[in-house]
XYZ file of C-alpha atoms in Angstrom:
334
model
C 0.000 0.000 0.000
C 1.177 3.253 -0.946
C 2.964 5.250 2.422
C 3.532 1.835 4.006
C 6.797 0.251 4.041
C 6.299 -2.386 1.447
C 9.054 -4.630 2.932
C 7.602 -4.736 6.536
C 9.659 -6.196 9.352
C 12.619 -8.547 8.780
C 11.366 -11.938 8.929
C 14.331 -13.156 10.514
C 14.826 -12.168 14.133
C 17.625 -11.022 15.586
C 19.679 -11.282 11.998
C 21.325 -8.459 10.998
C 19.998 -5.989 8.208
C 21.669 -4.920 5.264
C 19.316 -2.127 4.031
C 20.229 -1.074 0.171
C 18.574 1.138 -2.449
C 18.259 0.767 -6.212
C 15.680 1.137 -9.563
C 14.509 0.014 -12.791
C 15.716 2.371 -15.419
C 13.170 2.097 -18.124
C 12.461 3.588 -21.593
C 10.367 3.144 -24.518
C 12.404 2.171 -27.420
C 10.320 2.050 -31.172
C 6.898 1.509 -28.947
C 8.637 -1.131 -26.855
C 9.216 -0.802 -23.356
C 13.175 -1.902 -22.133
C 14.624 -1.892 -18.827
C 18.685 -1.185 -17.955
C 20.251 -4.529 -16.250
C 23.822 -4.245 -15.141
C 25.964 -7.538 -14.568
C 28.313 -7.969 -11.843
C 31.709 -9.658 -12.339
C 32.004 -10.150 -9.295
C 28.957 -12.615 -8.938
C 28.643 -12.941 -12.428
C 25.246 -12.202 -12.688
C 22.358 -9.817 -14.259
C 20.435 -7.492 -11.727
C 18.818 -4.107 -11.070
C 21.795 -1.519 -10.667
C 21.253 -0.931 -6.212
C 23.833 -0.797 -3.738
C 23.492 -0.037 0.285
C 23.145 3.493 1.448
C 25.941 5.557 3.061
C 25.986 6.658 6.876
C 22.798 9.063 7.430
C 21.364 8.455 3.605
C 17.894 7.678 2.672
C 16.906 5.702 0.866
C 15.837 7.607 -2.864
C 19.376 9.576 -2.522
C 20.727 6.277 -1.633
C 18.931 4.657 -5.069
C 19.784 7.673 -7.123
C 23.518 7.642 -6.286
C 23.511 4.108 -6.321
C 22.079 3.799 -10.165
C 24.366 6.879 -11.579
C 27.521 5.154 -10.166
C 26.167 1.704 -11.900
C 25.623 2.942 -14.670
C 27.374 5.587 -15.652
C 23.776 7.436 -16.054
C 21.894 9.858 -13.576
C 18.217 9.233 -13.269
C 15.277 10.786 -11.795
C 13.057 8.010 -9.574
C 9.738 7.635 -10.346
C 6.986 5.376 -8.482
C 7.614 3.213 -5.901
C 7.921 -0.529 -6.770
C 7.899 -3.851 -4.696
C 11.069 -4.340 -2.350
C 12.550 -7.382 -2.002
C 14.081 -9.262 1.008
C 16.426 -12.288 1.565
C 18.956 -14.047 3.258
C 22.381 -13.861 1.951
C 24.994 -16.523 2.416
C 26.164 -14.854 5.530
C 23.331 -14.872 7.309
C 22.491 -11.644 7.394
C 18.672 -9.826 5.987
C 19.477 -7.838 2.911
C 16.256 -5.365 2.328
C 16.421 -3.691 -1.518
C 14.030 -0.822 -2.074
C 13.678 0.121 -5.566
C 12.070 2.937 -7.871
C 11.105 2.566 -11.300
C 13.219 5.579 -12.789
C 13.738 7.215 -16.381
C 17.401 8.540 -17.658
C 17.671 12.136 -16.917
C 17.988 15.014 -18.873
C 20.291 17.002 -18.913
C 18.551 19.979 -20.120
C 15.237 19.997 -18.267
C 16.371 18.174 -15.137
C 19.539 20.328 -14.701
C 18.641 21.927 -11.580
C 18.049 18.823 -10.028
C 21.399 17.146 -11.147
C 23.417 20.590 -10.043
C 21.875 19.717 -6.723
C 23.370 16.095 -6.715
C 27.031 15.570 -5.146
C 29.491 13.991 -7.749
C 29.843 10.078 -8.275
C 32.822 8.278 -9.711
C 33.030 6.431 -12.774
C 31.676 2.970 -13.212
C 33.942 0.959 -11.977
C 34.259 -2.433 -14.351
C 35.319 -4.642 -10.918
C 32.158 -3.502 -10.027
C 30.230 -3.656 -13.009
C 31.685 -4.948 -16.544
C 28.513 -4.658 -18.688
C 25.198 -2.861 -19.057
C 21.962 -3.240 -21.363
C 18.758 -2.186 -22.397
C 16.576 -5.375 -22.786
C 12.609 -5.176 -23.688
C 11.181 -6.911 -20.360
C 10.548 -10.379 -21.654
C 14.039 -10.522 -22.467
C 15.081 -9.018 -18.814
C 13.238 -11.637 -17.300
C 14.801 -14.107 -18.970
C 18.177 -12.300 -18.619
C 18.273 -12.240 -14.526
C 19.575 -14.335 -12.609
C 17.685 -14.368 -9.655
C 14.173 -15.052 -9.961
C 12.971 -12.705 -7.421
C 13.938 -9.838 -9.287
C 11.245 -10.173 -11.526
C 8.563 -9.201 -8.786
C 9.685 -5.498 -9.214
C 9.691 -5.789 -13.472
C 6.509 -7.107 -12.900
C 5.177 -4.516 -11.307
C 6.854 -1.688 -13.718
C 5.277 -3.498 -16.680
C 1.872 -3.033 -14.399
C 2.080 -0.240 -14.151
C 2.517 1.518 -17.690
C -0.347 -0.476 -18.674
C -2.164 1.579 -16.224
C -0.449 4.703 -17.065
C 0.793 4.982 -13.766
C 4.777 4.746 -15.325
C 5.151 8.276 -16.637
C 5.363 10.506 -13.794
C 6.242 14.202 -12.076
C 6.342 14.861 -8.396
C 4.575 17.265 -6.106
C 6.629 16.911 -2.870
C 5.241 18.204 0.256
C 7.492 19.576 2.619
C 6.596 20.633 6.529
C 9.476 23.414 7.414
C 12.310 22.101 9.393
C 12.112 22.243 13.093
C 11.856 25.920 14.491
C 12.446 27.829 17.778
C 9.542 27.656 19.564
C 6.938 29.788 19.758
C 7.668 30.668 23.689
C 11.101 31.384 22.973
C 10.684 34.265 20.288
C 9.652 37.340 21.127
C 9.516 38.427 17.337
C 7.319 38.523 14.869
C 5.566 34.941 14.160
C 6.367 35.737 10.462
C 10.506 35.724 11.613
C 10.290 33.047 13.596
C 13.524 30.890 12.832
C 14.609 27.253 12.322
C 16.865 25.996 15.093
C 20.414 24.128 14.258
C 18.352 21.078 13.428
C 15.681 22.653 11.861
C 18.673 23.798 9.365
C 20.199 20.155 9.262
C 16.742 18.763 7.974
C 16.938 21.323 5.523
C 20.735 20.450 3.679
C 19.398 16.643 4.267
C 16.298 17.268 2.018
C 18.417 18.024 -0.759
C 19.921 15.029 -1.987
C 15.900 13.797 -1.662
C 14.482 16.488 -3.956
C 17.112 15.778 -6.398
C 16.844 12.355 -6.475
C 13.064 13.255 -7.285
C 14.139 15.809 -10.146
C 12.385 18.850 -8.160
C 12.388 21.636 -10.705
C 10.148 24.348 -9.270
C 9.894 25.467 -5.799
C 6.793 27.343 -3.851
C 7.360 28.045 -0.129
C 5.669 30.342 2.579
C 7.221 33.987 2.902
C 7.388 33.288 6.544
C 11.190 32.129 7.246
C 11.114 28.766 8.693
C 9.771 27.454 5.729
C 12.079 30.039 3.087
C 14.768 28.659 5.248
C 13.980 25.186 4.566
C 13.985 25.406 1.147
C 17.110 27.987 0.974
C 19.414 24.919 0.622
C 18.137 23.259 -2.334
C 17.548 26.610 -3.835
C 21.648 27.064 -3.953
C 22.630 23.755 -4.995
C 19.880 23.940 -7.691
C 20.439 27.425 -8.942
C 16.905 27.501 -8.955
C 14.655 30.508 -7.740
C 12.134 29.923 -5.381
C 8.278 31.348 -5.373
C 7.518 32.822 -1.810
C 3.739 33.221 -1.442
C 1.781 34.684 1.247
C -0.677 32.525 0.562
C 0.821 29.520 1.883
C 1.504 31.383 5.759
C -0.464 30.019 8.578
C -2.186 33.769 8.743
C -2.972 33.917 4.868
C -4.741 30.188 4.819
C -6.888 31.153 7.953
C -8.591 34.183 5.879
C -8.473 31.723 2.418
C -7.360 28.327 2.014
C -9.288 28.581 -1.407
C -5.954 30.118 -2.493
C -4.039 27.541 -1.006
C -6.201 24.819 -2.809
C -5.499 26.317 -6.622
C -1.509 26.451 -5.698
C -1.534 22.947 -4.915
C -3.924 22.037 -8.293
C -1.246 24.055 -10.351
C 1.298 22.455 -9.131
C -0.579 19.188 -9.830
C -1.293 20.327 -13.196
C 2.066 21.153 -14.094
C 4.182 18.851 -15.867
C 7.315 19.951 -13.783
C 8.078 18.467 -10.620
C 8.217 20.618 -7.836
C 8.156 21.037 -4.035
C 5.419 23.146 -1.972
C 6.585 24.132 1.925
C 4.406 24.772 4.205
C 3.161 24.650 8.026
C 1.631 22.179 9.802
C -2.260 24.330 10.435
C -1.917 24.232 5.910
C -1.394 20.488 5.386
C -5.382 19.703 6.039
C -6.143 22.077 2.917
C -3.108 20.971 1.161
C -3.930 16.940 1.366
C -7.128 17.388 1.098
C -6.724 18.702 -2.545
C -4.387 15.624 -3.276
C -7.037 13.475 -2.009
C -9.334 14.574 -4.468
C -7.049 14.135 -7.517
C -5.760 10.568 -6.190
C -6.893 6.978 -6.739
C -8.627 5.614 -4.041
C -5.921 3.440 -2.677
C -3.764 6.624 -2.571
C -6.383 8.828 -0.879
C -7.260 6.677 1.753
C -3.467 6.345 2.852
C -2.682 9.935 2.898
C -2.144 11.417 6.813
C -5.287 12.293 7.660
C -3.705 12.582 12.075
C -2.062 15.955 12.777
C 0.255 16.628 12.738
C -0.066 14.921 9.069
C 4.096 16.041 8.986
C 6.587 15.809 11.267
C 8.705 18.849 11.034
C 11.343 18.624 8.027
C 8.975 15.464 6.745
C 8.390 14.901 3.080
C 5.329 13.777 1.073
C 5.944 13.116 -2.445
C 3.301 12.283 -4.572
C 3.710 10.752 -7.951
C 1.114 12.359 -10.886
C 0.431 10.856 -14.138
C -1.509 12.768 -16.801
C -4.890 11.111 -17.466
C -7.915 12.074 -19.851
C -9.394 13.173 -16.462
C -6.386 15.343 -15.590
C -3.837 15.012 -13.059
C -3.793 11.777 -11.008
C -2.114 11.075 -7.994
C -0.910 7.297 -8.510
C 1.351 6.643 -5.506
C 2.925 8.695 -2.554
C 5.607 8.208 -0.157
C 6.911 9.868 3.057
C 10.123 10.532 3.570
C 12.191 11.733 6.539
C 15.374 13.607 6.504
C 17.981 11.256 8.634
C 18.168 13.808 10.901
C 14.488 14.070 11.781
């Protein structure tokens, strides 16, 4: 279900986890779909490009970084698709998340990959061969038989036009000095140190994500939050007032149509906000999501913990914009 971790708990007790990252890059080559498998000289076998995540990484930074230095390719992740978790001959749990994800661009992602840290070449002890395969021949190509539970799913969902997707993250401000500390204005009321730590960890997150376009409140916890990715992006942000707590209390209508544009909008952005806007906010993503989607958004406040990320994945339909799966993700230092 969409929000839930699809791996659960570890079904072995006590074992210890391995927790790794990766996607299916796909494409659609003369009308045919294809899918990028690497193989690995070291087992001398045909997977998904994935690899574990680094101290304090999450885990779509964690597949993004993981894919580029695979493959020699950076990619923006897409939906969510079925994890997978065994025992390796050690003993210990391995847990793979993975992403269904497209090659980037270069030209209309380039915020997002100015935003990424560098990642070394592909290195051929690591990996000696890639290849675009259509999916039947994928299947037949890897070597463990469990990694065609996630190509199933991918070839699911493009044919229910859930594959091609943008984002419309939704970000709660970083973690500010309280209220009955300040004695300034609400509207200047700042993030503390790791209020500013959540924001520099959201970056590598939007990125991975390919966040293009940026709304935030005026108020400066949340311009603050978003200040980060705004550098490493070289990408303006748009501060509205109608996204403050005061603004929404006098017209969330206003805060509804920002959140349909954004939805409407082919490029994928990121909308921060505070916690008294989120009701308005997920309520419009509610009504432009299937029902498994809308009935798994945070409906508890406080809906976000501070620095907390929802990003929801919209296909274009004949209908209009459709939510089709969401996450949540937490900066490590949340």
């Amino acid at each position: 279900m969409p929000l839930v971790d699809t791996l659960g708990p570890t079904h072995v007790s006590h074992a210890p986890v391995i927790e790794s990252a990766g996607a299916l890059v796909w494409r659609v080559h003369d009308g045919e779909l294809q899918v990028r498998l690497v193989h690995r000289p070291r087992y001398d076998d045909w997977s998904w490009p994935k690899g574990k995540l680094d101290p304090g990484e999450t885990f779509p930074a964690a597949a993004a970084r993981e894919v580029a230095e695979e493959t020699g390719k950076p990619v923006i992740l897409g939906v969510p698709l079925p994890g997978l978790q065994y025992l390796t001959p050690e003993g210990r749990v391995k847990r793979v998340h993975y992403w269904a994800a497209r090659k980037a661009s270069r030209r209309s992602d380039a915020g997002a990959l100015a935003a990424r840290a560098p990642v070394p070449p592909v290195s051929p002890q690591e990996i000696d061969r890639a290849a675009w395969l259509s999916v039947d021949d994928a299947a037949r190509r890897l070597t463990r038989e469990a990694d065609r539970t996630p190509l199933d799913a991918l070839v699911r969902e493009r044919a229910e036009g859930r594959l091609a997707t943008h984002v419309v993250v939704i970000a709660r401000h970083g973690k500010a000095v309280a209220r009955s500390a300040w004695h300034g204005d609400e509207q200047d009321r700042p993030l503390t140190p790791a209020g500013h730590a959540q924001a520099v960890a959201m970056v590598p997150v939007l990125a991975a994500y390919g966040v293009e376009a940026m709304v935030t409140s005026r108020w400066d916890r949340c311009a603050q939050s978003i200040a980060p990715y705004a550098r490493a992006s070289g990408l303006a942000s748009l501060s509205s007032d109608h996204l403050t707590e005061a603004q929404h209390e006098r017209s969330p209508s206003r805060v509804a149509r920002t959140v349909r544009e954004l939805l409407e909008s082919e490029r994928s952005s990121v909308l921060c906000t505070h916690r008294p806007v989120l009701p308005t906010v997920l309520d419009v993503l509610g009504q432009h999501s299937r029902r498994a989607v809308a009935n798994a958004l945070p409906t508890n406040d406080p809906f976000l913990e501070p620095g907390e990320m929802l990003v929801a994945h919209v296909a274009r339909t004949s209908k209009g914009p459709r939510v089709v799966a969401a996450e949540k993700v937490a900066p490590p230092l949340h």
